[in-house]
Short mmCIF file of C-alpha atoms and ligand atoms in Angstrom, two decimals:
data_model
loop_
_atom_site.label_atom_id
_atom_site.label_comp_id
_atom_site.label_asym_id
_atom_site.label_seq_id
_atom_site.Cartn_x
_atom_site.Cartn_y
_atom_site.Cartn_z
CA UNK V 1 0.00 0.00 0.00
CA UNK V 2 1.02 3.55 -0.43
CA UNK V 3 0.90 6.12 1.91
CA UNK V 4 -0.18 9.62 0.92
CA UNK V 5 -2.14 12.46 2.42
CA UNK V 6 -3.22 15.35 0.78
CA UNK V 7 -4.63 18.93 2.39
CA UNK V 8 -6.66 21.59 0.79
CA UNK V 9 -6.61 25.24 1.87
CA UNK V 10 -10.33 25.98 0.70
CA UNK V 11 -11.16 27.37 -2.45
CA UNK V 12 -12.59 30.33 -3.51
CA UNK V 13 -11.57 34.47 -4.15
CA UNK V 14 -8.27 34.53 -2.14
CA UNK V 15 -6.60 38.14 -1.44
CA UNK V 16 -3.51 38.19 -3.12
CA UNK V 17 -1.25 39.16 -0.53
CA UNK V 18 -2.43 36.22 1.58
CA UNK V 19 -1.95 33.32 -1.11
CA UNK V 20 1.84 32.57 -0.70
CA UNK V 21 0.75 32.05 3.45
CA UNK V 22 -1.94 29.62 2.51
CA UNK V 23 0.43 27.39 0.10
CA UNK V 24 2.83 27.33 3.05
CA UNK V 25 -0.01 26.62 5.45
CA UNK V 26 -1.16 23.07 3.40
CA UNK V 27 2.25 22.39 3.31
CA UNK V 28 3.13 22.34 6.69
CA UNK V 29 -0.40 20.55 7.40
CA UNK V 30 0.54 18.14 5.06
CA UNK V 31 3.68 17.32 6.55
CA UNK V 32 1.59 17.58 10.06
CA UNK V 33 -0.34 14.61 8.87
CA UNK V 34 2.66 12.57 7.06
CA UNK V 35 4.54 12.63 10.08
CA UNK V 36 1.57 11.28 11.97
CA UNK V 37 1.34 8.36 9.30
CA UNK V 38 5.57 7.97 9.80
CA UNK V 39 4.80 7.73 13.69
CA UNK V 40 2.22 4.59 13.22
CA UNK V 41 -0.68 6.94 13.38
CA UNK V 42 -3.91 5.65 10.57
CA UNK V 43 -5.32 7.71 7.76
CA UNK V 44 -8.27 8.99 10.28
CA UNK V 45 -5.23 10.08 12.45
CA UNK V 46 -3.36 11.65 9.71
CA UNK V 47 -6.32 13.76 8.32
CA UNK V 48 -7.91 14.96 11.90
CA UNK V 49 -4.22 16.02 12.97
CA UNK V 50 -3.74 17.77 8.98
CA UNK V 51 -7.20 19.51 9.70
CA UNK V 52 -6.40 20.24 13.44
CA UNK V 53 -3.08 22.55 11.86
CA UNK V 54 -5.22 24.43 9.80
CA UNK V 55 -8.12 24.60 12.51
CA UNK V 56 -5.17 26.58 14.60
CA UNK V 57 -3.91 28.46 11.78
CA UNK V 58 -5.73 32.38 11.50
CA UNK V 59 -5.62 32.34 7.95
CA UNK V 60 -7.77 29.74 7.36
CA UNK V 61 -11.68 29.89 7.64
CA UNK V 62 -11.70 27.02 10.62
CA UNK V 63 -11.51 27.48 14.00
CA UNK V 64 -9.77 30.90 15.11
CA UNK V 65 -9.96 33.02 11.39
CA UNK V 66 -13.05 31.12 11.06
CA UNK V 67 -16.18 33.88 9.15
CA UNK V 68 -18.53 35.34 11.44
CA UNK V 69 -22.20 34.56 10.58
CA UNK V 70 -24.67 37.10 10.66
CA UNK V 71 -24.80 37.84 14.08
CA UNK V 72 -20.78 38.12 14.27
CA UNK V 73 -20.48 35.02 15.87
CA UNK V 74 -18.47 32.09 15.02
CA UNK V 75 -20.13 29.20 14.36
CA UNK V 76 -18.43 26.37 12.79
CA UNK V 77 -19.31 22.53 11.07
CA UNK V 78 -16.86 19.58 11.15
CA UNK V 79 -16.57 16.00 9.94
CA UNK V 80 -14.74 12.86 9.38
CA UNK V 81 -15.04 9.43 8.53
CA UNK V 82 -13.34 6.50 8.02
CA UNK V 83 -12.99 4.15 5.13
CA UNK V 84 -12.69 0.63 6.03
CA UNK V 85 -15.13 0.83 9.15
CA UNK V 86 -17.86 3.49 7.20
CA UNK V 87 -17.50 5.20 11.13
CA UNK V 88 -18.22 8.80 10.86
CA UNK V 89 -17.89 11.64 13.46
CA UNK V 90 -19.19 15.16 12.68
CA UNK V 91 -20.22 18.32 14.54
CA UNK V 92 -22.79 21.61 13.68
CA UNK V 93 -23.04 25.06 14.58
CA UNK V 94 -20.23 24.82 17.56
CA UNK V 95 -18.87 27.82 19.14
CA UNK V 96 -17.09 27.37 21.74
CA UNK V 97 -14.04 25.18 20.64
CA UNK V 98 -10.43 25.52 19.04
CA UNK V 99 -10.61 22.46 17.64
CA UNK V 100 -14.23 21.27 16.19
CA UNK V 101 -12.41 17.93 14.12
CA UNK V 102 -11.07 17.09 17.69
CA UNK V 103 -14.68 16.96 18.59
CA UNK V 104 -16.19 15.04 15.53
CA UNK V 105 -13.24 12.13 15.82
CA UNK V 106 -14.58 11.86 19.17
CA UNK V 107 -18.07 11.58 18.33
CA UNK V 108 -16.94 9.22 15.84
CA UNK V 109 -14.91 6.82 18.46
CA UNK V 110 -17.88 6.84 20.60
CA UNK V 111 -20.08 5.65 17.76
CA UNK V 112 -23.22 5.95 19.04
CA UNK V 113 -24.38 9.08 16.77
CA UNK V 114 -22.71 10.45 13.79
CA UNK V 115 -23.81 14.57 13.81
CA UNK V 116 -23.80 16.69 17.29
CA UNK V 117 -25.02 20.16 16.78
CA UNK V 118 -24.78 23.25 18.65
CA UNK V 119 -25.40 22.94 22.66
CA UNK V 120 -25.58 19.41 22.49
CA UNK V 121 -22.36 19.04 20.50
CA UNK V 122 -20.82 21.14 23.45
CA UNK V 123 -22.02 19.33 26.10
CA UNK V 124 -20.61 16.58 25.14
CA UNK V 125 -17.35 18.26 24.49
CA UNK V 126 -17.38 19.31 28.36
CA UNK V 127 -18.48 15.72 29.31
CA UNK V 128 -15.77 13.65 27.63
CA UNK V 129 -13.39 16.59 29.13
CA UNK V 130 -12.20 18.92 25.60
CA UNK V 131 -11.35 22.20 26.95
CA UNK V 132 -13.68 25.11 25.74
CA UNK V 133 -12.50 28.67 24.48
CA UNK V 134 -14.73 31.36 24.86
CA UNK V 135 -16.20 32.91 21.29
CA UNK V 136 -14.11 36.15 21.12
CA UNK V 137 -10.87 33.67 21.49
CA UNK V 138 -11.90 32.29 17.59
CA UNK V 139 -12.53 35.88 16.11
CA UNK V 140 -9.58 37.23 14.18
CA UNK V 141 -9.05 41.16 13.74
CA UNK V 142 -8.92 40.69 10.17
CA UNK V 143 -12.52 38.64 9.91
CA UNK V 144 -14.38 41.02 11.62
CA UNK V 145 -12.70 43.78 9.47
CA UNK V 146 -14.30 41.79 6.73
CA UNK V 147 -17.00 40.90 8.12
CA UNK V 148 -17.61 44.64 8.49
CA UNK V 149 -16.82 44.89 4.96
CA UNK V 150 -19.14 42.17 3.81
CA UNK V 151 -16.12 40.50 2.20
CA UNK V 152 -15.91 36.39 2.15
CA UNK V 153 -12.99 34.84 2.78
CA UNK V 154 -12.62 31.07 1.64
CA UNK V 155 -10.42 28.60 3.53
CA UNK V 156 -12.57 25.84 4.87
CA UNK V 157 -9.93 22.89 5.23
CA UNK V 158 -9.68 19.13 4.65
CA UNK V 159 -7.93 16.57 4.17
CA UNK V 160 -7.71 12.70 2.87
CA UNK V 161 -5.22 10.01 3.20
CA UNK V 162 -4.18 6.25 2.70
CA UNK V 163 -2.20 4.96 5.04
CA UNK V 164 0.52 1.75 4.69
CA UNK V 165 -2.37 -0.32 6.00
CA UNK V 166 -4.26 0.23 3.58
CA UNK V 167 -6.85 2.78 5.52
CA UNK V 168 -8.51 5.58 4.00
CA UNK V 169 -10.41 8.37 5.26
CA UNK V 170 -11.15 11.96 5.31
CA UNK V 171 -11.80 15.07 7.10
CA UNK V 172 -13.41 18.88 6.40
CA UNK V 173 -13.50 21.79 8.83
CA UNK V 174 -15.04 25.40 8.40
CA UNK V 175 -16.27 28.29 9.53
CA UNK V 176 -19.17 28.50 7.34
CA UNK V 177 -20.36 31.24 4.64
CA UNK V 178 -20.04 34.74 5.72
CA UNK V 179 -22.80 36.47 7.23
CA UNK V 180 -24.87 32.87 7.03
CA UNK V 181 -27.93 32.69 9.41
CA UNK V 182 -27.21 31.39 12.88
CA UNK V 183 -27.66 28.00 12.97
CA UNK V 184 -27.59 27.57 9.57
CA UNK V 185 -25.07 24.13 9.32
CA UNK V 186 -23.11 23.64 5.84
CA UNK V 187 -22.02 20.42 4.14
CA UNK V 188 -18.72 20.25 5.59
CA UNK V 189 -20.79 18.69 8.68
CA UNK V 190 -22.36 16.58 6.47
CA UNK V 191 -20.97 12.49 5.82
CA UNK V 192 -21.77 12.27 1.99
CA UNK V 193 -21.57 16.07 1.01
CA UNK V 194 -18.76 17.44 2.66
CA UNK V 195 -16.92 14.27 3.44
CA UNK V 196 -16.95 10.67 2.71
CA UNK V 197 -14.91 7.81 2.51
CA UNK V 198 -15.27 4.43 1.35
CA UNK V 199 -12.04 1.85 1.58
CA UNK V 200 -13.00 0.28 -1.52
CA UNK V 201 -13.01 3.14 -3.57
CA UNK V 202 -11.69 6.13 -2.12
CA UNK V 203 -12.13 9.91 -0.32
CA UNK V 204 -12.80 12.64 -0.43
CA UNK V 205 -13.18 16.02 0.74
CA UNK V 206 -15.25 19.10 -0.51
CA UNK V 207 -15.10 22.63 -0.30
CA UNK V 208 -17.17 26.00 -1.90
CA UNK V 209 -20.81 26.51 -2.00
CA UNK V 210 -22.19 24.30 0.88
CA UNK V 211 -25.98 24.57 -0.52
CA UNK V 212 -24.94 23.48 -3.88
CA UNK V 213 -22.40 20.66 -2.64
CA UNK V 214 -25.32 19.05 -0.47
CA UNK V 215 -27.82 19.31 -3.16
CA UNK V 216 -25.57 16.80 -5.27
CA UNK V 217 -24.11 14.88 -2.32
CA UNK V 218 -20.88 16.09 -3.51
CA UNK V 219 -17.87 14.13 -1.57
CA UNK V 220 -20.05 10.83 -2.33
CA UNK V 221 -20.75 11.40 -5.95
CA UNK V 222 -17.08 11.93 -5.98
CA UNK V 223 -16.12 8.68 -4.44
CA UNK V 224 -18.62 6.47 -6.38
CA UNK V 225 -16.89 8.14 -9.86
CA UNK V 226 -13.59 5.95 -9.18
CA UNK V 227 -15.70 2.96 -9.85
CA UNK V 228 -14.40 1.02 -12.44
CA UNK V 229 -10.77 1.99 -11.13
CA UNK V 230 -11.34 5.72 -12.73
CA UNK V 231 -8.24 7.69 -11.99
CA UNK V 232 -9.30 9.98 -8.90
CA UNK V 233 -8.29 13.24 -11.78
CA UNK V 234 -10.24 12.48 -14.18
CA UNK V 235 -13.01 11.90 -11.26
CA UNK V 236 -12.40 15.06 -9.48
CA UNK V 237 -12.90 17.11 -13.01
CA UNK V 238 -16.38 14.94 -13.22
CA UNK V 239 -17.52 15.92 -9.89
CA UNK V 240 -16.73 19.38 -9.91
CA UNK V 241 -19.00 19.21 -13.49
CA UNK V 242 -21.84 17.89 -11.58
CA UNK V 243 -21.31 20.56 -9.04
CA UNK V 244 -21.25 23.50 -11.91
CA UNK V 245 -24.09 21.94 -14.03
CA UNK V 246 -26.31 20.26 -11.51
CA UNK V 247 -25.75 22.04 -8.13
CA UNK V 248 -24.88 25.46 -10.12
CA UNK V 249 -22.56 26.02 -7.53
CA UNK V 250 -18.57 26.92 -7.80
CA UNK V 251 -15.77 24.73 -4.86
CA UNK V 252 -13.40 22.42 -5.35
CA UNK V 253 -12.55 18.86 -4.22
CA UNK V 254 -9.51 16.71 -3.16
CA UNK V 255 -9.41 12.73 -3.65
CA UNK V 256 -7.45 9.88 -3.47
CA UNK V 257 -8.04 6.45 -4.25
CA UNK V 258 -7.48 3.23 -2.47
CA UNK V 259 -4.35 2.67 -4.45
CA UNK V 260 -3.58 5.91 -3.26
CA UNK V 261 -3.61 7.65 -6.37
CA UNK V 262 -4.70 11.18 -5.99
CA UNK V 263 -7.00 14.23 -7.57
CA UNK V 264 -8.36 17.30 -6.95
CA UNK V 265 -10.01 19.86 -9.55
CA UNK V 266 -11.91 23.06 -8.93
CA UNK V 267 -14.16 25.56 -10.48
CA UNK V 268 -13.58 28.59 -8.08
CA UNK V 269 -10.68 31.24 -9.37
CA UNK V 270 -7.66 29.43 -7.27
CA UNK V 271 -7.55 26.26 -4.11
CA UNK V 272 -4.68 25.76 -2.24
CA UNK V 273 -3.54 21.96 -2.32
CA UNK V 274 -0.62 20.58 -1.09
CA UNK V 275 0.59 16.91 -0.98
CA UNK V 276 2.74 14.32 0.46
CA UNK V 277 3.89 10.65 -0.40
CA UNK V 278 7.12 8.42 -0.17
CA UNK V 279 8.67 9.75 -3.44
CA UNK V 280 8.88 12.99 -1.75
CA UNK V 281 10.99 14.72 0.91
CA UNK V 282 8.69 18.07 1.42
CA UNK V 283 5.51 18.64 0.50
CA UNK V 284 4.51 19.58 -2.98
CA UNK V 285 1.61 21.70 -3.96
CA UNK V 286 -1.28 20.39 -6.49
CA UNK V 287 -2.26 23.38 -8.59
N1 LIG H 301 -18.48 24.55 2.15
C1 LIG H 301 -18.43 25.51 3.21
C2 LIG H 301 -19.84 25.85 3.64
O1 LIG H 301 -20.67 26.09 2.79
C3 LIG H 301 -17.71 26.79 2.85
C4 LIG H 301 -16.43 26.63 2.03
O2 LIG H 301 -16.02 25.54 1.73
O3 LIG H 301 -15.83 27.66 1.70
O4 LIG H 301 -20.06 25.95 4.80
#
């Protein structure tokens, strides 16, 4: 089997001046969630620690530097899953927590739901002992200066992986759409739009307009396209056509396969993408 793991940045209208940081911010979660598959760690390790960088990195739209919704608030949607089980893990509308994946791998290793939302989602979080943060601690200066501004600001994360075992899975994390409604939850929460994986075909994960991903099941449409041992490319191009056409929506999508081949494609203006594998000693980037 062959190990790989590969991160997206979110895709979207990026400021210029902030590209260059994103690049180096997938490659350094890449290499978060190699090192994790060097140490022993499985592909659901690899992608929730890849996601947890980026959840802790400002730039990103996922945990702190996460959008404000229409009340100003954070409120943010996570998920993962895992391949060879079909175990899934997600949270909804949370607020009060640095690291929502954290959360949704633990909802997933409890297994007795799959989606936790809002107060109930941080109940548990204080029950199985995660640490809180208060609201403010998530709100960047530079969000609510856009917020103010009514500007978006893409950079939901994910990630997927194979590990040497042979597991795949994958995992998403954002901050929503600016200015959405409170309590509004997006697909990244959402096992089949945002996020899916399947160990005998592959994973993947989703990012752009949530209401169009969900209305064509996005990350699962994805997945069942390497049927027939499609390469996960030419896959990823098909999926985001189904998301244009069908879902007349604009995001992008990364996926590998269970050979641990990989893809990604997108119809928004730029995604960041960076990947990782044996043949390599850094990260590269996937344009
Ligand atoms: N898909 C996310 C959502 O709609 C946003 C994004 O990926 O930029 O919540």
């Amino acid at each position: 089997m062959k190990p790989v793991i590969v991160v997206h940045g979110g895709a979207g209208r990026v400021p210029e001046e902030d590209e260059e940081e994103r690049w180096e911010g997938c490659r350094r979660a890449a290499l978060a969630g190699w090192r994790r598959l060097l140490q022993g760690g499985s592909a659901l390790d690899a992608v929730e620690e890849a996601v947890a960088f980026l959840e802790d990195h400002p730039l990103f739209n996922a945990g702190r530097g996460s959008v404000l919704n229409a009340a100003g608030e954070v409120e943010m949607d996570a998920s993962l899953m895992d391949g060879g089980r079909l175990h899934a893990g997600a949270v909804g509308a949370v607020r009060n927590l640095r690291n929502p994946i954290r959360l949704a791998r633990r909802v997933l290793d409890d297994g007795r739901h799959i989606l936790l939302v809002a107060e109930g989602a941080d109940r548990f979080a204080r029950d199985i002992g995660i640490s809180g943060c208060s609201g403010e601690e998530l709100v960047t200066e530079r969000q609510r200066a856009r917020w103010e501004a009514m500007k978006d600001s893409p950079g939901t994360v994910g990630a997927v992986a194979v590990d040497g075992a042979g597991g795949i899975a994958a995992a998403t994390s954002t901050g929503g759409l600016l200015r959405k409604r409170p309590g509004r939850v997006g697909d990244s929460a959402l096992i089949g739009a945002g996020t899916y994986a399947d160990h005998l075909l592959g994973a993947a994960s989703v990012t752009g307009h949530g209401e169009a991903i969900m209305r064509v099941v996005l990350a699962k449409t994805a997945v069942d396209l390497l049927a027939g041992d499609r390469h996960p490319q030419d896959a990823a191009r098909l999926a985001m056509a189904v998301l244009g056409e069908r879902g007349q929506g604009e995001g992008g999508i990364i996926l590998v396969d269970r050979k641990g081949r990989v893809g990604h494609a997108h119809n928004a203006p730029v995604m960041s993408c960076a990947f990782m594998d044996k043949t390599s000693d850094a990260p590269s980037l996937l344009w």
